mmCIF file of C-alpha atoms in Angstrom:
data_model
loop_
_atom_site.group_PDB
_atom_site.id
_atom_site.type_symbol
_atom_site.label_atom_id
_atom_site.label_comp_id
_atom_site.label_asym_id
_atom_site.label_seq_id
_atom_site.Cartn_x
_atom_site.Cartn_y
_atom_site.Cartn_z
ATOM 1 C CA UNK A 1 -35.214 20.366 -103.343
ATOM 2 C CA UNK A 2 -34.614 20.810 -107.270
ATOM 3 C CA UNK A 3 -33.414 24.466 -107.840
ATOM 4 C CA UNK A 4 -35.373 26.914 -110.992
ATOM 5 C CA UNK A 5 -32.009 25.933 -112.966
ATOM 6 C CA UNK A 6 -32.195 22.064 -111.890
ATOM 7 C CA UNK A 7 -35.469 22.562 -113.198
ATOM 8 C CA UNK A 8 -34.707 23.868 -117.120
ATOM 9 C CA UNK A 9 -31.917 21.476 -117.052
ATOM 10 C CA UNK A 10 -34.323 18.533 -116.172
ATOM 11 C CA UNK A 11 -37.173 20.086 -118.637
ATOM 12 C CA UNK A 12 -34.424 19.664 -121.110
ATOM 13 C CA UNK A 13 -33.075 16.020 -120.639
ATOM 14 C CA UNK A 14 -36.800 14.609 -120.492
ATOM 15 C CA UNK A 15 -37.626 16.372 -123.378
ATOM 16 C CA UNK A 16 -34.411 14.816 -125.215
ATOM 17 C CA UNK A 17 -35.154 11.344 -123.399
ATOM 18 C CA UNK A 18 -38.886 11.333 -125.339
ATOM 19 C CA UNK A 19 -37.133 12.208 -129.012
ATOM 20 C CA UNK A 20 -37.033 8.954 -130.636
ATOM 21 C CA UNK A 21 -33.414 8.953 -132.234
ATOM 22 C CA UNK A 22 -29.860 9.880 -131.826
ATOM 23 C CA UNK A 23 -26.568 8.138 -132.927
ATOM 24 C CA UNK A 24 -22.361 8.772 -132.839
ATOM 25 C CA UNK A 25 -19.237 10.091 -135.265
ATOM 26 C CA UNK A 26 -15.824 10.435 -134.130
ATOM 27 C CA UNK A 27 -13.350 12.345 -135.986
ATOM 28 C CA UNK A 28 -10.229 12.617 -134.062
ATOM 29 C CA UNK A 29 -8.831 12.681 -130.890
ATOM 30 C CA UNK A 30 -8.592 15.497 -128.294
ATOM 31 C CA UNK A 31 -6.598 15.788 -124.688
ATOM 32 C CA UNK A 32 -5.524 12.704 -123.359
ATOM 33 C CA UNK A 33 -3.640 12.445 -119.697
ATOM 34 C CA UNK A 34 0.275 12.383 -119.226
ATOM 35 C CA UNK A 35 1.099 8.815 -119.314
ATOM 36 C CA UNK A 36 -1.714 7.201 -121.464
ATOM 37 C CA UNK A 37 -2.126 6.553 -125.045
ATOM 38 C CA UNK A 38 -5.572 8.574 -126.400
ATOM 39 C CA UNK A 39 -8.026 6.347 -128.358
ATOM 40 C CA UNK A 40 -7.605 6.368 -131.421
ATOM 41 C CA UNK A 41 -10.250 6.996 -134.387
ATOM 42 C CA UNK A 42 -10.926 4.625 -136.985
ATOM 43 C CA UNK A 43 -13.852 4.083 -139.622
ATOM 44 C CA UNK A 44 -17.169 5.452 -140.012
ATOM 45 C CA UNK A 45 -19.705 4.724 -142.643
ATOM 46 C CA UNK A 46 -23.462 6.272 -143.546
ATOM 47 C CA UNK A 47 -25.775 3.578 -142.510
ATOM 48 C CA UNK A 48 -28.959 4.800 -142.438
ATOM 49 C CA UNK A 49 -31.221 8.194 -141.731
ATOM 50 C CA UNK A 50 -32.506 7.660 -137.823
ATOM 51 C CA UNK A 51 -29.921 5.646 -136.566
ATOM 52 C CA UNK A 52 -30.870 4.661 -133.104
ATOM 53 C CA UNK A 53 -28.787 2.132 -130.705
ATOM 54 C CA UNK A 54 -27.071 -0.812 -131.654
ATOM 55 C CA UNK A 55 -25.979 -4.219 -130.570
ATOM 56 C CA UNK A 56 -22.898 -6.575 -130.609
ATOM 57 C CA UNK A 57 -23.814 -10.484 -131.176
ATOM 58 C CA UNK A 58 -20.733 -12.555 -130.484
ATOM 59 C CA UNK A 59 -22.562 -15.568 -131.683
ATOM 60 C CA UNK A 60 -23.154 -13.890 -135.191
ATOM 61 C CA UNK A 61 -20.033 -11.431 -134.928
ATOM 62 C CA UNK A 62 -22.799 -9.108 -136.181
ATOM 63 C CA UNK A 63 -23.693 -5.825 -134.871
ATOM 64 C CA UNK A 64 -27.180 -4.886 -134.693
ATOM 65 C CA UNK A 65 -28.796 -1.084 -135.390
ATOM 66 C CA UNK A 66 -32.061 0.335 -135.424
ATOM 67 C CA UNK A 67 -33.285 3.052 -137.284
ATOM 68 C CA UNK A 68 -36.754 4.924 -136.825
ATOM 69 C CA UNK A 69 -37.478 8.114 -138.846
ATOM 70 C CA UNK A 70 -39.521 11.378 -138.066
ATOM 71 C CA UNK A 71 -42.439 11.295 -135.817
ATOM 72 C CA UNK A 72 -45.487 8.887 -135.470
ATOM 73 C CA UNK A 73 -46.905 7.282 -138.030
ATOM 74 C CA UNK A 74 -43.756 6.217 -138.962
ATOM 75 C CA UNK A 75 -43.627 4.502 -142.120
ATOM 76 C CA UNK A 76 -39.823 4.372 -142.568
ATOM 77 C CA UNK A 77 -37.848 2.046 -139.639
ATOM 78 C CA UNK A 78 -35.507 -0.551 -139.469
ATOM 79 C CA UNK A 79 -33.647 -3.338 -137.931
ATOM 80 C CA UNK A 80 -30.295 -3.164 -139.536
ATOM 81 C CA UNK A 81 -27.618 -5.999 -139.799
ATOM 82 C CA UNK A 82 -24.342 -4.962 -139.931
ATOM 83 C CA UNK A 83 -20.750 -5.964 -140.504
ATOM 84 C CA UNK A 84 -18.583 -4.490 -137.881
ATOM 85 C CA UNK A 85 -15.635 -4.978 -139.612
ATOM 86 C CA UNK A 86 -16.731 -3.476 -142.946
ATOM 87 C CA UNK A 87 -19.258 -1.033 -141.198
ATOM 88 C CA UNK A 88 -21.822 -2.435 -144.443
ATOM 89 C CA UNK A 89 -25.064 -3.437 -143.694
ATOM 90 C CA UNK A 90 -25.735 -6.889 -144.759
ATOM 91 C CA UNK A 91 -29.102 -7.102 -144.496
ATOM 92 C CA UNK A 92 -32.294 -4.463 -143.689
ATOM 93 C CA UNK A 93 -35.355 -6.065 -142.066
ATOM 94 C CA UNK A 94 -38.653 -4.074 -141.952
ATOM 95 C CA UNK A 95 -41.026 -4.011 -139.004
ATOM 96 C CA UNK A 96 -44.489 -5.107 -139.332
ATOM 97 C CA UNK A 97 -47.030 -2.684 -140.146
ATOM 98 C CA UNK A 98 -49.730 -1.572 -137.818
ATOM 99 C CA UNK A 99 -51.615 0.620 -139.860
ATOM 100 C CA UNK A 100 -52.129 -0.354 -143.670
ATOM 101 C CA UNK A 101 -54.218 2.650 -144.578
ATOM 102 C CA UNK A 102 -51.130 5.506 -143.031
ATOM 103 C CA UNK A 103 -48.348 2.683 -143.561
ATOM 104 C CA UNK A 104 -47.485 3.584 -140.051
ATOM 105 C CA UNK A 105 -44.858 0.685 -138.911
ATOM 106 C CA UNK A 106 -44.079 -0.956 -135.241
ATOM 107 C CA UNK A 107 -40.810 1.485 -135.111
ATOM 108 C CA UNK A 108 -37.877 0.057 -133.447
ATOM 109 C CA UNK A 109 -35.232 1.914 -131.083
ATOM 110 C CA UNK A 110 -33.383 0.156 -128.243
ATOM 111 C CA UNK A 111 -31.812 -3.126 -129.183
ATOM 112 C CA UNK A 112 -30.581 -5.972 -127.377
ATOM 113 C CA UNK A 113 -29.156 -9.227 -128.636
ATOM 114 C CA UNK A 114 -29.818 -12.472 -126.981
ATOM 115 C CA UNK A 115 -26.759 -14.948 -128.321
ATOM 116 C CA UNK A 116 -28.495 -17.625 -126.113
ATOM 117 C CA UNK A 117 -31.646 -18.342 -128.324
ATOM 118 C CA UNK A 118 -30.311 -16.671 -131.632
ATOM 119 C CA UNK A 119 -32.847 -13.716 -131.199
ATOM 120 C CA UNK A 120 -32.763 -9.072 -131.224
ATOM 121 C CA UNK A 121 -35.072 -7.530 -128.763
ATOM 122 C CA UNK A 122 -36.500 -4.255 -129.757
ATOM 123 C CA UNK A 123 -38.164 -1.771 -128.320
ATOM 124 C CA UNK A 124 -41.119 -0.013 -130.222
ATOM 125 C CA UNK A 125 -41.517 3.290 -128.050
ATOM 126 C CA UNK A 126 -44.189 4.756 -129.509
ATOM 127 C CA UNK A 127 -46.238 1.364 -129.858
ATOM 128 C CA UNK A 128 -45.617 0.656 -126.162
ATOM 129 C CA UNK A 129 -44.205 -2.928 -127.029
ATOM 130 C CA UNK A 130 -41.407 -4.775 -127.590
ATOM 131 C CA UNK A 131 -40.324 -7.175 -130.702
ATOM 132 C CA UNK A 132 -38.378 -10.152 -131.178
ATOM 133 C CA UNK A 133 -36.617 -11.160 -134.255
ATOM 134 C CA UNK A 134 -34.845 -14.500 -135.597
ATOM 135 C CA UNK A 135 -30.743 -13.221 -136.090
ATOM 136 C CA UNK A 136 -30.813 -15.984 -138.481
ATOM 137 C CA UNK A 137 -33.456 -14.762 -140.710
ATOM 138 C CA UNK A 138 -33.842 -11.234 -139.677
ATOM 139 C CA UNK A 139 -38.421 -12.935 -139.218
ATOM 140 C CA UNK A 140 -40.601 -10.888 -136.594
ATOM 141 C CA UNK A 141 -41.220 -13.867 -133.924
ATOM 142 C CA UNK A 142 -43.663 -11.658 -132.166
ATOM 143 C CA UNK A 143 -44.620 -8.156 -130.676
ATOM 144 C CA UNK A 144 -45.472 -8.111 -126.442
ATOM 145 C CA UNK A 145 -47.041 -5.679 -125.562
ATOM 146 C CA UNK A 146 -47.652 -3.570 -122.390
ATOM 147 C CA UNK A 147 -44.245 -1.492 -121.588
ATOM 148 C CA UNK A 148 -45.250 1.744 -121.797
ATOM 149 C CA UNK A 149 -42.942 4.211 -123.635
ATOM 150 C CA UNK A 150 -40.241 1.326 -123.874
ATOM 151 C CA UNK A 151 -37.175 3.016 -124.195
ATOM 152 C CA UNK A 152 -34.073 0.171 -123.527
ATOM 153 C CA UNK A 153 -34.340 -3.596 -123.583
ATOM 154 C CA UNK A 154 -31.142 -5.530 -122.019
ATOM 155 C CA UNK A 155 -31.319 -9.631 -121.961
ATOM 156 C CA UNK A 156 -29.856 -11.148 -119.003
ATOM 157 C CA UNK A 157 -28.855 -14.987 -120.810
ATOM 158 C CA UNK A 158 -27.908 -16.786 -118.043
ATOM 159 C CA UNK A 159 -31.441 -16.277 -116.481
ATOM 160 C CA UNK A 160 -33.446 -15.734 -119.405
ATOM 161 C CA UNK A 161 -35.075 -13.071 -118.795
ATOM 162 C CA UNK A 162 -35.030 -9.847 -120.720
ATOM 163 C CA UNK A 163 -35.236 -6.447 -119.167
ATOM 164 C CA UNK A 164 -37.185 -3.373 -120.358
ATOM 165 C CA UNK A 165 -37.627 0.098 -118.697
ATOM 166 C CA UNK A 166 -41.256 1.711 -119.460
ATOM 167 C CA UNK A 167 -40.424 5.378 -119.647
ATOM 168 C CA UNK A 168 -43.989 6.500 -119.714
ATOM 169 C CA UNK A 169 -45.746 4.782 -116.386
ATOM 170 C CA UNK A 170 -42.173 4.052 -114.015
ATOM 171 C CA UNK A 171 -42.500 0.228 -115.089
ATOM 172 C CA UNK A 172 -39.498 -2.490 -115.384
ATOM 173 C CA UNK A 173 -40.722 -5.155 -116.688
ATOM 174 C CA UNK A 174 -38.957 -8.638 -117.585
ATOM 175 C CA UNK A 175 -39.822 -11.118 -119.808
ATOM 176 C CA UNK A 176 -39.073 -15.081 -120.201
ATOM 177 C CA UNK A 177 -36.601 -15.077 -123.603
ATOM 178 C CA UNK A 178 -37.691 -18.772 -124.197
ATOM 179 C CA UNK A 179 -41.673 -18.487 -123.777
ATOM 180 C CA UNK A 180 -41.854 -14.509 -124.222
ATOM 181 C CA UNK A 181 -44.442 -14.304 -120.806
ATOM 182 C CA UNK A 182 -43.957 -11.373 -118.795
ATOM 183 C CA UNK A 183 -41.982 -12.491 -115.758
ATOM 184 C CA UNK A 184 -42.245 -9.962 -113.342
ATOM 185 C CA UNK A 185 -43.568 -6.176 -113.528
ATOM 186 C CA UNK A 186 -42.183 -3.406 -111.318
ATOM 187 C CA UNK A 187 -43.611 -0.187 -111.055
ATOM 188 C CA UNK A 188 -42.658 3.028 -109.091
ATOM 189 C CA UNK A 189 -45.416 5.547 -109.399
ATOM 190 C CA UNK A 190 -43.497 9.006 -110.830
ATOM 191 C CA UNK A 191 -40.360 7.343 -111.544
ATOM 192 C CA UNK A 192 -38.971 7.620 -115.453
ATOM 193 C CA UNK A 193 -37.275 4.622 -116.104
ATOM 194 C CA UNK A 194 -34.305 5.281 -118.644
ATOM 195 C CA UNK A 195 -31.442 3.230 -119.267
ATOM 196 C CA UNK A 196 -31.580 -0.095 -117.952
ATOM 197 C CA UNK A 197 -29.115 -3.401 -117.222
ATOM 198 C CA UNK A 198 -28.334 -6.333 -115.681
ATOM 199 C CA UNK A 199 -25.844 -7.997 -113.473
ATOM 200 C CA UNK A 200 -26.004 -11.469 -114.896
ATOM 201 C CA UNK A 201 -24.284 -13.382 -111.936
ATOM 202 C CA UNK A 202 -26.776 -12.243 -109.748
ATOM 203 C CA UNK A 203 -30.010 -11.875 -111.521
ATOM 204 C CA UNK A 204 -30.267 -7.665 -110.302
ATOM 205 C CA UNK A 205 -31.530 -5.321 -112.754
ATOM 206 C CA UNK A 206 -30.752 -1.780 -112.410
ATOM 207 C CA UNK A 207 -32.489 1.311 -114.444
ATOM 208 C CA UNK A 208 -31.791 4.733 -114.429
ATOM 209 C CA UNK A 209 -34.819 7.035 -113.460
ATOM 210 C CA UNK A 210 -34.047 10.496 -115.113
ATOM 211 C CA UNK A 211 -36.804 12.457 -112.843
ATOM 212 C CA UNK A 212 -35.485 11.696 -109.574
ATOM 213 C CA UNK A 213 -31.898 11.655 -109.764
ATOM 214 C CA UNK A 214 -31.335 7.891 -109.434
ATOM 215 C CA UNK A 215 -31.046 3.792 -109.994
ATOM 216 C CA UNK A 216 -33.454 1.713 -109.130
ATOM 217 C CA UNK A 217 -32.095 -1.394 -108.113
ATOM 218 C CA UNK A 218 -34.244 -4.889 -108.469
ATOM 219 C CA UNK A 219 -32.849 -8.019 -107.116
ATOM 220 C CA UNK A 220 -34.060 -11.281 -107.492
ATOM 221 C CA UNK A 221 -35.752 -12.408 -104.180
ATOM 222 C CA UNK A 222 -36.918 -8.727 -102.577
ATOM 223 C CA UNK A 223 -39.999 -7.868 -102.728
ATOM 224 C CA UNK A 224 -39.219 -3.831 -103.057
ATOM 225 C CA UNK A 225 -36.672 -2.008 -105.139
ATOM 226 C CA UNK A 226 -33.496 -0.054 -103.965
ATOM 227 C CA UNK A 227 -33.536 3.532 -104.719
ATOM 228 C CA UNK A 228 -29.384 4.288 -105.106
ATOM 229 C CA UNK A 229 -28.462 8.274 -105.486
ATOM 230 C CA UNK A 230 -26.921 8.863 -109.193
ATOM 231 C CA UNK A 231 -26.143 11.875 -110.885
ATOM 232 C CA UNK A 232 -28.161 15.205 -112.215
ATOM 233 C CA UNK A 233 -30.813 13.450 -114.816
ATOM 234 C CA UNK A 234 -29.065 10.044 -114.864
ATOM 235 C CA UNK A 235 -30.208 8.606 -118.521
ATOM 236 C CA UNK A 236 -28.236 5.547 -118.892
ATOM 237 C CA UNK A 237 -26.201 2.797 -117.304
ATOM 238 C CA UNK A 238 -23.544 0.589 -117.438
ATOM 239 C CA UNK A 239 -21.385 -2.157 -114.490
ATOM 240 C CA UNK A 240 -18.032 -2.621 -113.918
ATOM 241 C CA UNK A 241 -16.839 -6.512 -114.288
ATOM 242 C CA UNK A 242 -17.069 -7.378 -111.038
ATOM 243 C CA UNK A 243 -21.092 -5.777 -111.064
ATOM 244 C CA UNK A 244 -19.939 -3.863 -107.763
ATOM 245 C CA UNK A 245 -20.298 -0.355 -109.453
ATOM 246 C CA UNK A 246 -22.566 1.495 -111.371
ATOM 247 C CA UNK A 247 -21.820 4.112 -113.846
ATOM 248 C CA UNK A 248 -24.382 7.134 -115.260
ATOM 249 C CA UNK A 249 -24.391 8.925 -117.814
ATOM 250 C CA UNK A 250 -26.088 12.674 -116.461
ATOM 251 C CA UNK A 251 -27.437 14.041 -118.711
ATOM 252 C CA UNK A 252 -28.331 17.429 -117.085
ATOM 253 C CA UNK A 253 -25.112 18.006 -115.424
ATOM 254 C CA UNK A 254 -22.417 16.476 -118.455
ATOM 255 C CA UNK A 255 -20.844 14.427 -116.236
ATOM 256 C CA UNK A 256 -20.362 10.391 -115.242
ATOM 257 C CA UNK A 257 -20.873 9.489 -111.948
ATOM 258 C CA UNK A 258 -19.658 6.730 -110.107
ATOM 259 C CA UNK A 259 -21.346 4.856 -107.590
ATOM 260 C CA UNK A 260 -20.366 2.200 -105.136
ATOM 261 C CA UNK A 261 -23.508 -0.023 -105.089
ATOM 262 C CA UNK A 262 -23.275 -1.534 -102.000
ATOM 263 C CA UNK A 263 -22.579 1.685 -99.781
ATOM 264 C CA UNK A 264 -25.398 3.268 -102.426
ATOM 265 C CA UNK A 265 -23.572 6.363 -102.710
ATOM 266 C CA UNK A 266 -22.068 8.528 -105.340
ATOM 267 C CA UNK A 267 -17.801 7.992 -105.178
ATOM 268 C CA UNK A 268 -17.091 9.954 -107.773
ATOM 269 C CA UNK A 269 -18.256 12.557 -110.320
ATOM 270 C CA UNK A 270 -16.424 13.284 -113.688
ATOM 271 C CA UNK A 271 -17.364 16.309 -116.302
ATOM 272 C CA UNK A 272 -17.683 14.723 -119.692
ATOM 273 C CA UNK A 273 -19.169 17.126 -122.222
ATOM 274 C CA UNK A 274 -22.489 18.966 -122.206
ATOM 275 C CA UNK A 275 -25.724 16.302 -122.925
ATOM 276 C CA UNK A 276 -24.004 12.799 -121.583
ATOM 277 C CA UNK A 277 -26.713 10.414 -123.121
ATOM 278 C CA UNK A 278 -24.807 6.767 -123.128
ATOM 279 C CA UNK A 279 -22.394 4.979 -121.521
ATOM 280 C CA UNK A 280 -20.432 1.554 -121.543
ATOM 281 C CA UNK A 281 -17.675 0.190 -120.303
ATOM 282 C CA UNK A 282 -14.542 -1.451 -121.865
ATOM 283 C CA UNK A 283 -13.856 -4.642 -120.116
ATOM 284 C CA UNK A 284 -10.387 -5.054 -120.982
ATOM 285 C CA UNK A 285 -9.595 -1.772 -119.124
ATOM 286 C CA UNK A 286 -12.212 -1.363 -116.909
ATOM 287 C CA UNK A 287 -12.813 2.458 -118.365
ATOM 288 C CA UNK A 288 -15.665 4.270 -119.284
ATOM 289 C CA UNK A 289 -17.128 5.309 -122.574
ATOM 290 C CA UNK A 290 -18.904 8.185 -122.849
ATOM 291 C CA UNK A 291 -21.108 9.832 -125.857
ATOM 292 C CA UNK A 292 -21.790 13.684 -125.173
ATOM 293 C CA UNK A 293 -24.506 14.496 -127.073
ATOM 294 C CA UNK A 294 -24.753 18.066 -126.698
ATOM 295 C CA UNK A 295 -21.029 18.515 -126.747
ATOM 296 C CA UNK A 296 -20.773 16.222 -130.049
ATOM 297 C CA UNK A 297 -17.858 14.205 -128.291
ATOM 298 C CA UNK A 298 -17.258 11.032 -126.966
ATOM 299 C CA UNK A 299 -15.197 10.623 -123.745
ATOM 300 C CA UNK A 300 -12.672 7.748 -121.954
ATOM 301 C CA UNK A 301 -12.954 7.995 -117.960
ATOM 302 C CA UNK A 302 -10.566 6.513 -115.672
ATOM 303 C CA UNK A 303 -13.229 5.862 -113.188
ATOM 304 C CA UNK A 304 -10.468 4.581 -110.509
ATOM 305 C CA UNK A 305 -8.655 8.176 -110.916
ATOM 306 C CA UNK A 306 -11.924 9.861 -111.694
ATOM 307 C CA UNK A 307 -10.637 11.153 -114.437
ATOM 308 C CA UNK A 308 -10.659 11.893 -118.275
ATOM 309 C CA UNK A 309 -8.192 9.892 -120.402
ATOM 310 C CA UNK A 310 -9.340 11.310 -123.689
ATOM 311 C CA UNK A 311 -12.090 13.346 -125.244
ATOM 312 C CA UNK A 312 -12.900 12.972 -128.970
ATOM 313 C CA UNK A 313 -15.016 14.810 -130.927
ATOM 314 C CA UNK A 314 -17.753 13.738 -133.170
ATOM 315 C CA UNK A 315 -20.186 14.586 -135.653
ATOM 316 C CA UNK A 316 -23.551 16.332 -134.669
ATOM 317 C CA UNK A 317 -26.462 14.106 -131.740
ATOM 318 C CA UNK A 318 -23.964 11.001 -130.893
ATOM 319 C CA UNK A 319 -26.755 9.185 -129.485
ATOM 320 C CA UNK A 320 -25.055 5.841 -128.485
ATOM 321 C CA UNK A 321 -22.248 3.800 -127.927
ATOM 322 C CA UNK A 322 -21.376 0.180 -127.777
ATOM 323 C CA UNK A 323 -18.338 -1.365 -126.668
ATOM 324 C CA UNK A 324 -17.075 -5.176 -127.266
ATOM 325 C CA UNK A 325 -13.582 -6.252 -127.399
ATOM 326 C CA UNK A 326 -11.843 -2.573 -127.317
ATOM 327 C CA UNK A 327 -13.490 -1.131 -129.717
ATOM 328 C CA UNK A 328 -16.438 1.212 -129.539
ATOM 329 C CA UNK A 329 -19.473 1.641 -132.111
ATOM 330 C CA UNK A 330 -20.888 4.686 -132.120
ATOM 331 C CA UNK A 331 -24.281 6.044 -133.816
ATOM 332 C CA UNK A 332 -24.996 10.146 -134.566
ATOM 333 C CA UNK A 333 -28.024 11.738 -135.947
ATOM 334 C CA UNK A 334 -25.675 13.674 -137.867
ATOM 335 C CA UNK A 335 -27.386 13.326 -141.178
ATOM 336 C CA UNK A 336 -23.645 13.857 -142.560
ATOM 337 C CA UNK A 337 -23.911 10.945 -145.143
ATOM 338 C CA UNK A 338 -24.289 11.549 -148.433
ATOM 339 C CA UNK A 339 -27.866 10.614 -148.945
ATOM 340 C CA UNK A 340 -28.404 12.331 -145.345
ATOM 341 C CA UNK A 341 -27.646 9.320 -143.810
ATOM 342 C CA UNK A 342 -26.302 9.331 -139.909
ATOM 343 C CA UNK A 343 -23.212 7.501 -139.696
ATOM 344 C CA UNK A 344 -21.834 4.196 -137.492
ATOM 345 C CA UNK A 345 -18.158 5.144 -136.342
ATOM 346 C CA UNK A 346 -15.850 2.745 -135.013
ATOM 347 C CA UNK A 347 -13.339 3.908 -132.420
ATOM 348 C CA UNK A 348 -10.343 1.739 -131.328
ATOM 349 C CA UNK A 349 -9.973 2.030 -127.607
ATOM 350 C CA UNK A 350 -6.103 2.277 -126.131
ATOM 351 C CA UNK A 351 -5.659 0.292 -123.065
#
């Protein structure tokens, strides 16, 4: 049974989960364990006001942002292209308007890159849809409709499929990357469907639902999804290597849980920072990334040790993080730029 204080808590992170933007800044590091070398901070540049999520292309060595301001209509959103070893944006593609008499434009949030066809999948939350665009040219290829409250998009290559959690009616839907038909539609009546992603050697999906407290698994050839415990208001996901575990971000309880899917139990729970909202993992290590929204710190976990390596703090709302070849990216609604811009860090990851 959810307690009166399980309650607020969860009033809270649904409440955050709906507000369309968020983003990272790190600033130094904090307390690191006996033994290990804390991460160290590098750059961080103003990119843009609403910074969102963003996206790593190693086909394009490009990382991909999105940017949505204020509330609906929105007339001011974009799909940014940036250098992530400059931290410039190169290039600053509008999305197609949907209202020419408000200006109101098909907003995009989560972001996914597809290397495999040379295409970013968006998700327009408060158009219900999702978007694909040309990397190449930065062109709209086409809006599909029909995910309600689309909040992340993940692209499983090797399958082609892509992956997107409907917030607003408990759907996971997946579409074909070549043909852009919808592929198969999931839907678990109550359920939230948060953070989302994919185990590419096997073809399983996982999301996050932040009402009840865990991952719903979908696998290939069953006919009904897995319901796996998580944490307190689980709100995203990521897999270690090997796609045996499962790590949350809770964003309720500030913590990162670990869970052993096969058994389908919770191993390990590790306090991160007040308001966890994303996490990824570095590959070369095998740790976990953390951004603490709340907290305004970002946070390495040993998840092995179940414990903290090193917490850093950040700039106001870090929203997101993305991690590719030791290094993280992280976005903050900070609005610490000059201009009131929120700012892309980059944050060099010790091993």
């Amino acid at each position: 049974m959810t307690t009166p204080t399980r309650r607020t808590h969860r009033t809270a992170a649904i409440t955050v989960a709906l507000a369309t933007c968020s983003t990272l800044t790190l600033t130094g590091t904090a307390t690191a364990d006996a033994g290990h070398s804390p991460a160290r901070t590098a750059d961080s540049a103003p990119v843009a006001k609403g910074l969102y999520q963003s996206a790593y292309s190693e086909r394009n060595h490009v990382l991909w942002a999105t940017s949505a301001v204020g509330r609906p209509p929105i007339t001011n959103s974009r799909l940014l292209k940036v250098d992530p070893r400059t931290l410039k944006t190169e290039a600053s593609y509008a999305p197609p308007v949907t209202n020419a008499q408000t200006g109101a434009v098909e907003a995009v949030y989560g972001v996914a890159v597809d290397d495999e066809h040379n295409t970013v999948w968006t998700t327009n939350t408060g158009n219900d849809s999702l978007a694909v665009y040309s990397q190449r040219t930065g062109k709209h290829l086409t809006t599909l409709p029909g995910v309600k409250h689309a909040r992340e998009v993940v692209v499983d290559e090797k399958h082609h499929l892509a992956w997107a959690s409907g917030f607003g009616d408990g759907s996971i839907v997946a579409f074909d990357t070549r043909t852009y038909k919808e592929k198969k539609r999931t839907t678990i009546q109550g359920a939230s469907p948060a953070g989302i992603t994919v185990n590419e050697r096997t073809g399983t999906a996982y999301a996050t639902d932040l009402a009840h407290d865990r991952i719903i698994e979908i696998a290939p050839r069953t006919k009904s999804p897995r319901l796996i415990p998580a944490g307190d208001a689980p709100i995203s996901l990521a897999l270690s290597r090997d796609g045996r575990t499962a790590y949350t971000a809770d964003q309720a309880a500030g913590t990162v849980s670990v869970i052993d899917l096969r058994k389908g139990a919770v191993t390990k729970t590790v306090p991160t920072g007040a308001g966890t909202l994303s996490v990824d993992v570095d590959r070369r290590s095998g740790r976990v990334i953390a951004a603490n929204r709340t907290a305004a710190t970002v946070t390495v976990v040993d998840p092995r040790k179940g414990t903290v390596v090193t917490t850093a703090p950040t700039a106001a709302n870090p929203n997101h993080v993305e991690v590719t070849h030791g290094t993280a990216y992280v976005t903050t609604k900070s609005a610490s730029g000059p201009e009131g811009q929120d700012l892309l860090h980059r944050l060099r990851l010790g091993r």
